[in-house]
Amino acid sequence: MRQYNPKRLQRKLLSLTTAAALSLLTSVSHAWAAASINDIRIWTAPDHTRLVLDLSQRVNYDLFRLHKPERIVIDLKSTRMNAKVSKLQLPDPVLLSIRHGKQKNGTTRLVLDVKEGVSPRSFLLKKANGKPNRLVIDLIPKQKPVIKTKSQQPKTKHKDIIIAVDAGHGGEDPGAIGPNKLYEKTITLGIAKSLAAYIDAQPGMRAVLVRSGDYFVKLGNRVKKVRSEGANMMISIHADAVKQRHVKGASVYTLSESGATPDRIAAALAAKENASDLIGGVMPGQEVSDPFIRNILGDMAKRDGLDSSEMFANLVLEQLKYGFPVKYHKPKHARFAVLTALEIPSILVEVDYISNPKREHLLRTKAHQKKLARVIFNAAKTYFIRLGRLHENKPMIHTVNHGESLWSIAKKYGVSISSIQKLNGLKQKALRVGQRLRLPQS
Ligand SMILES: [Zn+2]
């Protein structure tokens, strides 16, 4: 007969309890999934649609396609849906609808109904810069073959000066956030669009918007777009933020040469702006490491680009001084990834501090955004006039589009209706499509 051993019994009981607890835990993790999807967002870009899931932790997932009708299915293992899918604004040009359901084994299944020929690309992003673990699903529509007929070719003459206007941040990357929740990405787009309108109204000039909506463009692709459009100038628009709320004023940056005296404040700002790829969501391994490594320009073109950038930056600062607070009265220099289109004058303007509540309030208004755009436009114009590439006296022209009125045109350029009427000798307010209107110079 076995002897009663209290210690042995205790051990046995303990191991039983552990096993029971473990099995209980396993079943709990099936019923109450370990991870959760806490938010879901969608960003529509001209060349893709991006779906972003905020995750409580890293998850395992499978992605596959089903046809007739076209669907993309994502199975997230041991994951619970805590996000409101119904809040998404759908349909989108490629994503028609989203459904989700719980599978027996604790898997959450997302079904995306997509347009014909859409191909998916997905990747996980690690927790970084205040953003949680994320799953990014890009939906890329089938490329339509581009057949250019004569009438579709660009209307502008070959000699037009092309100015690339780059609205900082966008989509997943809000940029700096003001005390009253104004996003940098929102005001940069507002100013960029106004600036583009002024440029397009100037005979001999044409604008290219690097970003035209609320979506993310990675830094490398911004530079690529500037180059592929054959731009003669690049203006990147940003707004800064610091802890001290009273700080205000604009500053203008150009790219620094390697080996130049390091400016710690400018370098910190460049690091902040260059982190955009991590926040906006670039497939791991494709982030910009060092823009200088990939720089393929010769020394002459580089030197020329740096000199012209400096000259243009000074012109912008001179113009800004007339109506805006300026933080630094000389251009500052740092290694900004977005300024590597070195062969042309390329500047980054921090229009003001969004962290200052008074400035944030102003920056939110369209009128203030327009004033800033106008000043930057004047500087660009002066630059090309000095170079002898633009005539000083040519008035700005607006060609009337469908649905436009004198009121909407006056609003667009921040001028009065009566000044347009006077300048163009207009007796009535009715306009016809295609009518060319001269715009007041200031
Ligand atoms: Zn920025």
GROMACS .gro file of C-alpha atoms and ligand atoms in nm:
model
  443
    1MET     CA    1   0.000   0.000   0.000
    2ARG     CA    2   0.124   0.339  -0.090
    3GLN     CA    3   0.208   0.569   0.186
    4TYR     CA    4   0.031   0.899   0.207
    5ASN     CA    5   0.272   1.172   0.107
    6PRO     CA    6   0.129   1.523   0.147
    7LYS     CA    7   0.407   1.688  -0.053
    8ARG     CA    8   0.354   1.455  -0.350
    9LEU     CA    9  -0.019   1.516  -0.346
   10GLN     CA   10   0.039   1.888  -0.335
   11ARG     CA   11   0.269   1.862  -0.638
   12LYS     CA   12   0.016   1.655  -0.825
   13LEU     CA   13  -0.265   1.893  -0.745
   14LEU     CA   14  -0.053   2.187  -0.852
   15SER     CA   15   0.037   2.030  -1.187
   16LEU     CA   16  -0.327   1.941  -1.246
   17THR     CA   17  -0.432   2.294  -1.176
   18THR     CA   18  -0.172   2.430  -1.417
   19ALA     CA   19  -0.284   2.194  -1.691
   20ALA     CA   20  -0.650   2.276  -1.630
   21ALA     CA   21  -0.573   2.645  -1.630
   22LEU     CA   22  -0.374   2.612  -1.951
   23SER     CA   23  -0.651   2.426  -2.128
   24LEU     CA   24  -0.899   2.681  -2.004
   25LEU     CA   25  -0.677   2.962  -2.132
   26THR     CA   26  -0.649   2.799  -2.474
   27SER     CA   27  -1.023   2.777  -2.510
   28VAL     CA   28  -1.057   3.135  -2.389
   29SER     CA   29  -0.810   3.254  -2.650
   30HIS     CA   30  -1.025   3.086  -2.915
   31ALA     CA   31  -1.343   3.245  -2.791
   32TRP     CA   32  -1.185   3.580  -2.697
   33ALA     CA   33  -0.924   3.636  -2.960
   34ALA     CA   34  -0.583   3.752  -2.847
   35ALA     CA   35  -0.557   4.047  -3.086
   36SER     CA   36  -0.805   4.309  -3.196
   37ILE     CA   37  -0.860   4.543  -3.489
   38ASN     CA   38  -0.916   4.876  -3.318
   39ASP     CA   39  -0.963   5.108  -3.613
   40ILE     CA   40  -0.993   5.093  -3.988
   41ARG     CA   41  -0.922   5.373  -4.237
   42ILE     CA   42  -0.931   5.412  -4.612
   43TRP     CA   43  -0.731   5.653  -4.829
   44THR     CA   44  -0.803   5.697  -5.198
   45ALA     CA   45  -0.503   5.792  -5.412
   46PRO     CA   46  -0.514   5.835  -5.792
   47ASP     CA   47  -0.317   5.512  -5.846
   48HIS     CA   48  -0.431   5.295  -5.553
   49THR     CA   49  -0.662   5.267  -5.255
   50ARG     CA   50  -0.506   5.204  -4.916
   51LEU     CA   51  -0.687   5.025  -4.636
   52VAL     CA   52  -0.521   5.046  -4.294
   53LEU     CA   53  -0.612   4.836  -3.990
   54ASP     CA   54  -0.491   4.943  -3.645
   55LEU     CA   55  -0.400   4.628  -3.450
   56SER     CA   56  -0.356   4.573  -3.077
   57GLN     CA   57  -0.053   4.356  -3.157
   58ARG     CA   58   0.111   4.180  -3.451
   59VAL     CA   59  -0.113   3.919  -3.611
   60ASN     CA   60  -0.084   3.630  -3.853
   61TYR     CA   61  -0.296   3.673  -4.160
   62ASP     CA   62  -0.369   3.514  -4.495
   63LEU     CA   63  -0.472   3.708  -4.802
   64PHE     CA   64  -0.619   3.553  -5.114
   65ARG     CA   65  -0.830   3.645  -5.416
   66LEU     CA   66  -1.162   3.506  -5.532
   67HIS     CA   67  -1.312   3.572  -5.873
   68LYS     CA   68  -1.658   3.620  -6.023
   69PRO     CA   69  -1.734   3.848  -5.851
   70GLU     CA   70  -1.389   3.987  -5.771
   71ARG     CA   71  -1.308   3.966  -5.400
   72ILE     CA   72  -1.004   3.991  -5.179
   73VAL     CA   73  -1.023   3.791  -4.858
   74ILE     CA   74  -0.809   3.857  -4.552
   75ASP     CA   75  -0.816   3.608  -4.263
   76LEU     CA   76  -0.670   3.747  -3.940
   77LYS     CA   77  -0.593   3.467  -3.695
   78SER     CA   78  -0.712   3.500  -3.334
   79THR     CA   79  -0.834   3.850  -3.395
   80ARG     CA   80  -1.145   4.032  -3.290
   81MET     CA   81  -1.308   4.320  -3.481
   82ASN     CA   82  -1.350   4.626  -3.261
   83ALA     CA   83  -1.357   4.883  -3.542
   84LYS     CA   84  -1.661   5.032  -3.710
   85VAL     CA   85  -1.642   4.914  -4.069
   86SER     CA   86  -1.970   5.089  -4.148
   87LYS     CA   87  -1.807   5.434  -4.099
   88LEU     CA   88  -1.596   5.391  -4.415
   89GLN     CA   89  -1.705   5.599  -4.711
   90LEU     CA   90  -1.771   5.349  -4.986
   91PRO     CA   91  -1.777   5.278  -5.274
   92ASP     CA   92  -1.435   5.405  -5.371
   93PRO     CA   93  -1.299   5.391  -5.731
   94VAL     CA   94  -1.158   5.041  -5.670
   95LEU     CA   95  -1.309   4.920  -5.342
   96LEU     CA   96  -1.684   4.865  -5.365
   97SER     CA   97  -1.774   4.731  -5.022
   98ILE     CA   98  -1.634   4.555  -4.715
   99ARG     CA   99  -1.790   4.275  -4.512
  100HIS     CA  100  -1.651   4.097  -4.210
  101GLY     CA  101  -1.738   3.794  -4.007
  102LYS     CA  102  -1.613   3.568  -3.733
  103GLN     CA  103  -1.489   3.219  -3.823
  104LYS     CA  104  -1.519   2.927  -3.578
  105ASN     CA  105  -1.152   2.922  -3.479
  106GLY     CA  106  -1.138   3.286  -3.366
  107THR     CA  107  -1.034   3.416  -3.707
  108THR     CA  108  -1.182   3.741  -3.834
  109ARG     CA  109  -1.248   3.733  -4.206
  110LEU     CA  110  -1.259   4.055  -4.407
  111VAL     CA  111  -1.407   4.035  -4.756
  112LEU     CA  112  -1.335   4.324  -4.990
  113ASP     CA  113  -1.551   4.351  -5.300
  114VAL     CA  114  -1.329   4.513  -5.560
  115LYS     CA  115  -1.337   4.622  -5.923
  116GLU     CA  116  -1.224   4.383  -6.196
  117GLY     CA  117  -0.847   4.345  -6.228
  118VAL     CA  118  -0.754   4.496  -5.892
  119SER     CA  119  -0.439   4.344  -5.744
  120PRO     CA  120  -0.361   4.357  -5.373
  121ARG     CA  121  -0.035   4.429  -5.192
  122SER     CA  122  -0.015   4.395  -4.814
  123PHE     CA  123   0.236   4.441  -4.536
  124LEU     CA  124   0.255   4.478  -4.159
  125LEU     CA  125   0.395   4.792  -4.000
  126LYS     CA  126   0.553   4.777  -3.657
  127LYS     CA  127   0.446   5.012  -3.380
  128ALA     CA  128   0.635   5.339  -3.439
  129ASN     CA  129   0.608   5.718  -3.403
  130GLY     CA  130   0.295   5.694  -3.187
  131LYS     CA  131   0.120   5.468  -3.438
  132PRO     CA  132   0.015   5.115  -3.334
  133ASN     CA  133   0.092   4.793  -3.521
  134ARG     CA  134  -0.085   4.822  -3.854
  135LEU     CA  135  -0.183   4.603  -4.145
  136VAL     CA  136  -0.174   4.790  -4.475
  137ILE     CA  137  -0.364   4.658  -4.777
  138ASP     CA  138  -0.309   4.846  -5.102
  139LEU     CA  139  -0.553   4.782  -5.384
  140ILE     CA  140  -0.398   4.860  -5.718
  141PRO     CA  141  -0.629   4.896  -6.019
  142LYS     CA  142  -0.537   4.754  -6.357
  143GLN     CA  143  -0.339   5.012  -6.554
  144LYS     CA  144  -0.531   5.141  -6.852
  145PRO     CA  145  -0.314   5.157  -7.161
  146VAL     CA  146  -0.240   5.522  -7.232
  147ILE     CA  147  -0.309   5.611  -7.592
  148LYS     CA  148  -0.248   5.978  -7.649
  149THR     CA  149  -0.450   6.131  -7.928
  150LYS     CA  150  -0.353   6.475  -8.052
  151SER     CA  151  -0.633   6.649  -7.860
  152GLN     CA  152  -0.532   6.478  -7.536
  153GLN     CA  153  -0.176   6.599  -7.548
  154PRO     CA  154  -0.088   6.868  -7.296
  155LYS     CA  155  -0.237   7.197  -7.404
  156THR     CA  156   0.047   7.403  -7.267
  157LYS     CA  157   0.336   7.502  -7.484
  158HIS     CA  158   0.667   7.327  -7.445
  159LYS     CA  159   0.826   7.644  -7.316
  160ASP     CA  160   0.600   7.674  -7.011
  161ILE     CA  161   0.774   7.692  -6.676
  162ILE     CA  162   0.657   7.393  -6.472
  163ILE     CA  163   0.641   7.431  -6.095
  164ALA     CA  164   0.594   7.122  -5.878
  165VAL     CA  165   0.393   7.200  -5.566
  166ASP     CA  166   0.429   6.940  -5.293
  167ALA     CA  167   0.174   6.935  -5.011
  168GLY     CA  168   0.353   6.773  -4.718
  169HIS     CA  169   0.223   6.453  -4.553
  170GLY     CA  170  -0.126   6.311  -4.628
  171GLY     CA  171  -0.333   5.998  -4.568
  172GLU     CA  172  -0.196   5.792  -4.280
  173ASP     CA  173   0.057   6.064  -4.207
  174PRO     CA  174  -0.119   6.371  -4.060
  175GLY     CA  175   0.207   6.561  -4.003
  176ALA     CA  176   0.207   6.795  -3.703
  177ILE     CA  177  -0.120   6.828  -3.511
  178GLY     CA  178  -0.232   7.161  -3.361
  179PRO     CA  179  -0.371   7.206  -3.007
  180ASN     CA  180  -0.720   7.228  -3.160
  181LYS     CA  181  -0.663   6.920  -3.376
  182LEU     CA  182  -0.582   7.092  -3.704
  183TYR     CA  183  -0.369   6.858  -3.915
  184GLU     CA  184  -0.063   6.978  -4.101
  185LYS     CA  185  -0.163   6.760  -4.400
  186THR     CA  186  -0.490   6.957  -4.434
  187ILE     CA  187  -0.338   7.305  -4.448
  188THR     CA  188  -0.047   7.200  -4.668
  189LEU     CA  189  -0.298   7.075  -4.926
  190GLY     CA  190  -0.506   7.393  -4.900
  191ILE     CA  191  -0.204   7.618  -4.957
  192ALA     CA  192  -0.069   7.391  -5.234
  193LYS     CA  193  -0.399   7.404  -5.424
  194SER     CA  194  -0.418   7.785  -5.398
  195LEU     CA  195  -0.055   7.814  -5.508
  196ALA     CA  196  -0.125   7.588  -5.806
  197ALA     CA  197  -0.425   7.805  -5.904
  198TYR     CA  198  -0.208   8.121  -5.906
  199ILE     CA  199   0.061   7.947  -6.109
  200ASP     CA  200  -0.189   7.814  -6.364
  201ALA     CA  201  -0.339   8.161  -6.405
  202GLN     CA  202   0.002   8.302  -6.497
  203PRO     CA  203   0.068   8.284  -6.872
  204GLY     CA  204   0.392   8.093  -6.927
  205MET     CA  205   0.362   7.894  -6.606
  206ARG     CA  206   0.202   7.562  -6.520
  207ALA     CA  207   0.165   7.383  -6.185
  208VAL     CA  208   0.195   7.015  -6.106
  209LEU     CA  209   0.047   6.904  -5.774
  210VAL     CA  210   0.253   6.621  -5.626
  211ARG     CA  211  -0.044   6.527  -5.404
  212SER     CA  212  -0.398   6.638  -5.491
  213GLY     CA  213  -0.602   6.471  -5.214
  214ASP     CA  214  -0.583   6.315  -4.870
  215TYR     CA  215  -0.357   6.018  -4.937
  216PHE     CA  216   0.005   5.934  -4.870
  217VAL     CA  217   0.285   5.962  -5.127
  218LYS     CA  218   0.621   5.828  -5.019
  219LEU     CA  219   0.912   6.070  -5.027
  220GLY     CA  220   1.097   5.888  -5.305
  221ASN     CA  221   0.788   5.895  -5.526
  222ARG     CA  222   0.745   6.267  -5.467
  223VAL     CA  223   1.094   6.332  -5.602
  224LYS     CA  224   1.029   6.089  -5.890
  225LYS     CA  225   0.712   6.276  -5.986
  226VAL     CA  226   0.890   6.612  -5.981
  227ARG     CA  227   1.154   6.472  -6.218
  228SER     CA  228   0.918   6.285  -6.449
  229GLU     CA  229   0.700   6.595  -6.496
  230GLY     CA  230   1.010   6.786  -6.602
  231ALA     CA  231   0.954   7.050  -6.334
  232ASN     CA  232   1.170   7.363  -6.332
  233MET     CA  233   1.112   7.431  -5.964
  234MET     CA  234   0.995   7.240  -5.658
  235ILE     CA  235   0.813   7.391  -5.360
  236SER     CA  236   0.730   7.167  -5.065
  237ILE     CA  237   0.477   7.309  -4.817
  238HIS     CA  238   0.484   7.223  -4.446
  239ALA     CA  239   0.393   7.365  -4.104
  240ASP     CA  240   0.604   7.307  -3.797
  241ALA     CA  241   0.522   7.231  -3.433
  242VAL     CA  242   0.717   7.273  -3.109
  243LYS     CA  243   0.637   7.232  -2.739
  244GLN     CA  244   0.652   7.607  -2.666
  245ARG     CA  245   0.311   7.732  -2.777
  246HIS     CA  246   0.408   8.097  -2.822
  247VAL     CA  247   0.659   8.021  -3.102
  248LYS     CA  248   0.547   8.147  -3.444
  249GLY     CA  249   0.674   8.240  -3.787
  250ALA     CA  250   0.781   8.096  -4.120
  251SER     CA  251   1.114   7.949  -4.221
  252VAL     CA  252   1.256   7.831  -4.551
  253TYR     CA  253   1.484   7.532  -4.598
  254THR     CA  254   1.705   7.404  -4.875
  255LEU     CA  255   1.908   7.088  -4.898
  256SER     CA  256   2.245   7.098  -4.730
  257GLU     CA  257   2.559   6.971  -4.894
  258SER     CA  258   2.719   6.683  -4.715
  259GLY     CA  259   2.996   6.819  -4.499
  260ALA     CA  260   2.834   7.158  -4.450
  261THR     CA  261   2.825   7.298  -4.096
  262PRO     CA  262   2.557   7.097  -3.922
  263ASP     CA  263   2.260   7.296  -3.794
  264ARG     CA  264   2.112   7.090  -3.511
  265ILE     CA  265   1.766   7.248  -3.520
  266ALA     CA  266   1.740   7.210  -3.897
  267ALA     CA  267   1.870   6.854  -3.877
  268ALA     CA  268   1.607   6.765  -3.617
  269LEU     CA  269   1.338   6.912  -3.839
  270ALA     CA  270   1.464   6.717  -4.141
  271ALA     CA  271   1.462   6.397  -3.935
  272LYS     CA  272   1.100   6.470  -3.838
  273GLU     CA  273   0.997   6.535  -4.199
  274ASN     CA  274   1.193   6.233  -4.329
  275ALA     CA  275   1.005   6.006  -4.082
  276SER     CA  276   0.697   6.058  -4.300
  277ASP     CA  277   0.758   5.728  -4.480
  278LEU     CA  278   0.744   5.531  -4.154
  279ILE     CA  279   0.420   5.698  -4.046
  280GLY     CA  280   0.254   5.706  -4.387
  281GLY     CA  281   0.332   5.338  -4.443
  282VAL     CA  282   0.604   5.228  -4.681
  283MET     CA  283   0.664   4.857  -4.725
  284PRO     CA  284   0.937   4.757  -4.476
  285GLY     CA  285   1.277   4.768  -4.643
  286GLN     CA  286   1.170   5.037  -4.891
  287GLU     CA  287   1.206   5.340  -4.663
  288VAL     CA  288   1.437   5.620  -4.760
  289SER     CA  289   1.763   5.546  -4.587
  290ASP     CA  290   1.985   5.831  -4.696
  291PRO     CA  291   1.883   6.045  -4.990
  292PHE     CA  292   2.248   6.123  -5.064
  293ILE     CA  293   2.341   5.763  -5.130
  294ARG     CA  294   2.100   5.748  -5.420
  295ASN     CA  295   2.197   6.083  -5.559
  296ILE     CA  296   2.317   6.031  -5.913
  297LEU     CA  297   2.370   6.390  -6.018
  298GLY     CA  298   2.701   6.528  -6.126
  299ASP     CA  299   2.873   6.798  -5.921
  300MET     CA  300   2.797   7.078  -6.165
  301ALA     CA  301   2.421   7.017  -6.172
  302LYS     CA  302   2.427   6.980  -5.794
  303ARG     CA  303   2.613   7.306  -5.739
  304ASP     CA  304   2.378   7.485  -5.975
  305GLY     CA  305   2.072   7.340  -5.804
  306LEU     CA  306   2.198   7.442  -5.460
  307ASP     CA  307   2.278   7.799  -5.571
  308SER     CA  308   1.942   7.851  -5.735
  309SER     CA  309   1.762   7.701  -5.434
  310GLU     CA  310   1.941   7.949  -5.208
  311MET     CA  311   1.846   8.239  -5.433
  312PHE     CA  312   1.482   8.133  -5.446
  313ALA     CA  313   1.467   8.068  -5.069
  314ASN     CA  314   1.588   8.425  -5.008
  315LEU     CA  315   1.318   8.563  -5.241
  316VAL     CA  316   1.047   8.372  -5.053
  317LEU     CA  317   1.174   8.504  -4.718
  318GLU     CA  318   1.182   8.862  -4.857
  319GLN     CA  319   0.820   8.831  -4.969
  320LEU     CA  320   0.707   8.666  -4.646
  321LYS     CA  321   0.844   8.954  -4.438
  322TYR     CA  322   0.574   9.182  -4.581
  323GLY     CA  323   0.280   9.027  -4.405
  324PHE     CA  324   0.385   8.732  -4.199
  325PRO     CA  325   0.598   8.663  -3.895
  326VAL     CA  326   0.930   8.506  -3.995
  327LYS     CA  327   1.115   8.279  -3.756
  328TYR     CA  328   1.453   8.263  -3.929
  329HIS     CA  329   1.550   8.547  -4.162
  330LYS     CA  330   1.805   8.342  -4.358
  331PRO     CA  331   1.742   8.012  -4.537
  332LYS     CA  332   1.833   7.708  -4.327
  333HIS     CA  333   1.985   7.386  -4.456
  334ALA     CA  334   1.942   7.019  -4.378
  335ARG     CA  335   1.915   6.679  -4.542
  336PHE     CA  336   1.553   6.668  -4.651
  337ALA     CA  337   1.471   6.357  -4.852
  338VAL     CA  338   1.202   6.541  -5.048
  339LEU     CA  339   1.448   6.806  -5.174
  340THR     CA  340   1.678   6.574  -5.363
  341ALA     CA  341   1.564   6.698  -5.705
  342LEU     CA  342   1.884   6.898  -5.686
  343GLU     CA  343   1.914   7.010  -6.046
  344ILE     CA  344   1.627   7.258  -6.001
  345PRO     CA  345   1.559   7.519  -5.731
  346SER     CA  346   1.395   7.314  -5.455
  347ILE     CA  347   1.279   7.456  -5.124
  348LEU     CA  348   1.076   7.346  -4.825
  349VAL     CA  349   0.864   7.617  -4.662
  350GLU     CA  350   0.748   7.576  -4.303
  351VAL     CA  351   0.472   7.835  -4.328
  352ASP     CA  352   0.421   7.878  -3.952
  353TYR     CA  353   0.382   7.690  -3.622
  354ILE     CA  354   0.062   7.490  -3.601
  355SER     CA  355   0.145   7.437  -3.230
  356ASN     CA  356   0.063   7.804  -3.161
  357PRO     CA  357  -0.317   7.819  -3.103
  358LYS     CA  358  -0.348   8.170  -3.255
  359ARG     CA  359  -0.153   8.070  -3.566
  360GLU     CA  360  -0.344   7.744  -3.587
  361HIS     CA  361  -0.668   7.942  -3.591
  362LEU     CA  362  -0.538   8.159  -3.878
  363LEU     CA  363  -0.391   7.868  -4.073
  364ARG     CA  364  -0.730   7.699  -4.071
  365THR     CA  365  -0.887   7.982  -4.275
  366LYS     CA  366  -0.890   7.968  -4.654
  367ALA     CA  367  -0.817   8.343  -4.673
  368HIS     CA  368  -0.492   8.302  -4.478
  369GLN     CA  369  -0.390   7.997  -4.681
  370LYS     CA  370  -0.445   8.201  -4.998
  371LYS     CA  371  -0.235   8.491  -4.870
  372LEU     CA  372   0.053   8.254  -4.797
  373ALA     CA  373   0.016   8.092  -5.141
  374ARG     CA  374   0.013   8.434  -5.306
  375VAL     CA  375   0.339   8.536  -5.139
  376ILE     CA  376   0.516   8.215  -5.242
  377PHE     CA  377   0.379   8.258  -5.594
  378ASN     CA  378   0.511   8.617  -5.612
  379ALA     CA  379   0.855   8.491  -5.513
  380ALA     CA  380   0.850   8.219  -5.781
  381LYS     CA  381   0.741   8.473  -6.040
  382THR     CA  382   1.015   8.716  -5.938
  383TYR     CA  383   1.270   8.434  -5.963
  384PHE     CA  384   1.181   8.357  -6.326
  385ILE     CA  385   1.149   8.725  -6.420
  386ARG     CA  386   1.505   8.782  -6.290
  387LEU     CA  387   1.620   8.486  -6.494
  388GLY     CA  388   1.459   8.649  -6.800
  389ARG     CA  389   1.228   8.353  -6.853
  390LEU     CA  390   0.905   8.536  -6.770
  391HIS     CA  391   0.766   8.873  -6.876
  392GLU     CA  392   0.680   9.100  -6.591
  393ASN     CA  393   0.378   9.266  -6.743
  394LYS     CA  394   0.177   8.966  -6.857
  395PRO     CA  395  -0.149   8.968  -6.658
  396MET     CA  396  -0.283   8.658  -6.491
  397ILE     CA  397  -0.562   8.491  -6.686
  398HIS     CA  398  -0.840   8.262  -6.571
  399THR     CA  399  -1.027   8.054  -6.829
  400VAL     CA  400  -1.388   7.998  -6.719
  401ASN     CA  401  -1.486   7.634  -6.655
  402HIS     CA  402  -1.828   7.470  -6.630
  403GLY     CA  403  -2.020   7.571  -6.319
  404GLU     CA  404  -1.801   7.869  -6.234
  405SER     CA  405  -1.935   8.210  -6.143
  406LEU     CA  406  -1.775   8.550  -6.089
  407TRP     CA  407  -1.821   8.483  -5.720
  408SER     CA  408  -1.639   8.147  -5.722
  409ILE     CA  409  -1.354   8.284  -5.936
  410ALA     CA  410  -1.309   8.588  -5.710
  411LYS     CA  411  -1.302   8.354  -5.411
  412LYS     CA  412  -1.051   8.123  -5.576
  413TYR     CA  413  -0.793   8.399  -5.619
  414GLY     CA  414  -0.884   8.603  -5.312
  415VAL     CA  415  -0.986   8.914  -5.513
  416SER     CA  416  -1.308   9.116  -5.529
  417ILE     CA  417  -1.583   9.060  -5.788
  418SER     CA  418  -1.584   9.429  -5.876
  419SER     CA  419  -1.209   9.429  -5.947
  420ILE     CA  420  -1.254   9.147  -6.202
  421GLN     CA  421  -1.554   9.324  -6.357
  422LYS     CA  422  -1.363   9.652  -6.383
  423LEU     CA  423  -1.049   9.497  -6.529
  424ASN     CA  424  -1.243   9.304  -6.792
  425GLY     CA  425  -1.508   9.569  -6.863
  426LEU     CA  426  -1.785   9.325  -6.767
  427LYS     CA  427  -2.131   9.483  -6.758
  428GLN     CA  428  -2.321   9.173  -6.644
  429LYS     CA  429  -2.233   8.890  -6.409
  430ALA     CA  430  -2.305   8.604  -6.650
  431LEU     CA  431  -1.997   8.423  -6.784
  432ARG     CA  432  -1.952   8.172  -7.065
  433VAL     CA  433  -1.739   7.860  -7.055
  434GLY     CA  434  -1.399   7.920  -7.210
  435GLN     CA  435  -1.412   8.296  -7.152
  436ARG     CA  436  -1.072   8.436  -7.056
  437LEU     CA  437  -1.068   8.678  -6.766
  438ARG     CA  438  -0.779   8.897  -6.660
  439LEU     CA  439  -0.709   8.883  -6.289
  440PRO     CA  440  -0.598   9.173  -6.069
  441GLN     CA  441  -0.225   9.154  -5.989
  442SER     CA  442  -0.263   9.163  -5.612
  443ZN      ZN  443   0.584   6.854  -4.228
   0.00000   0.00000   0.00000
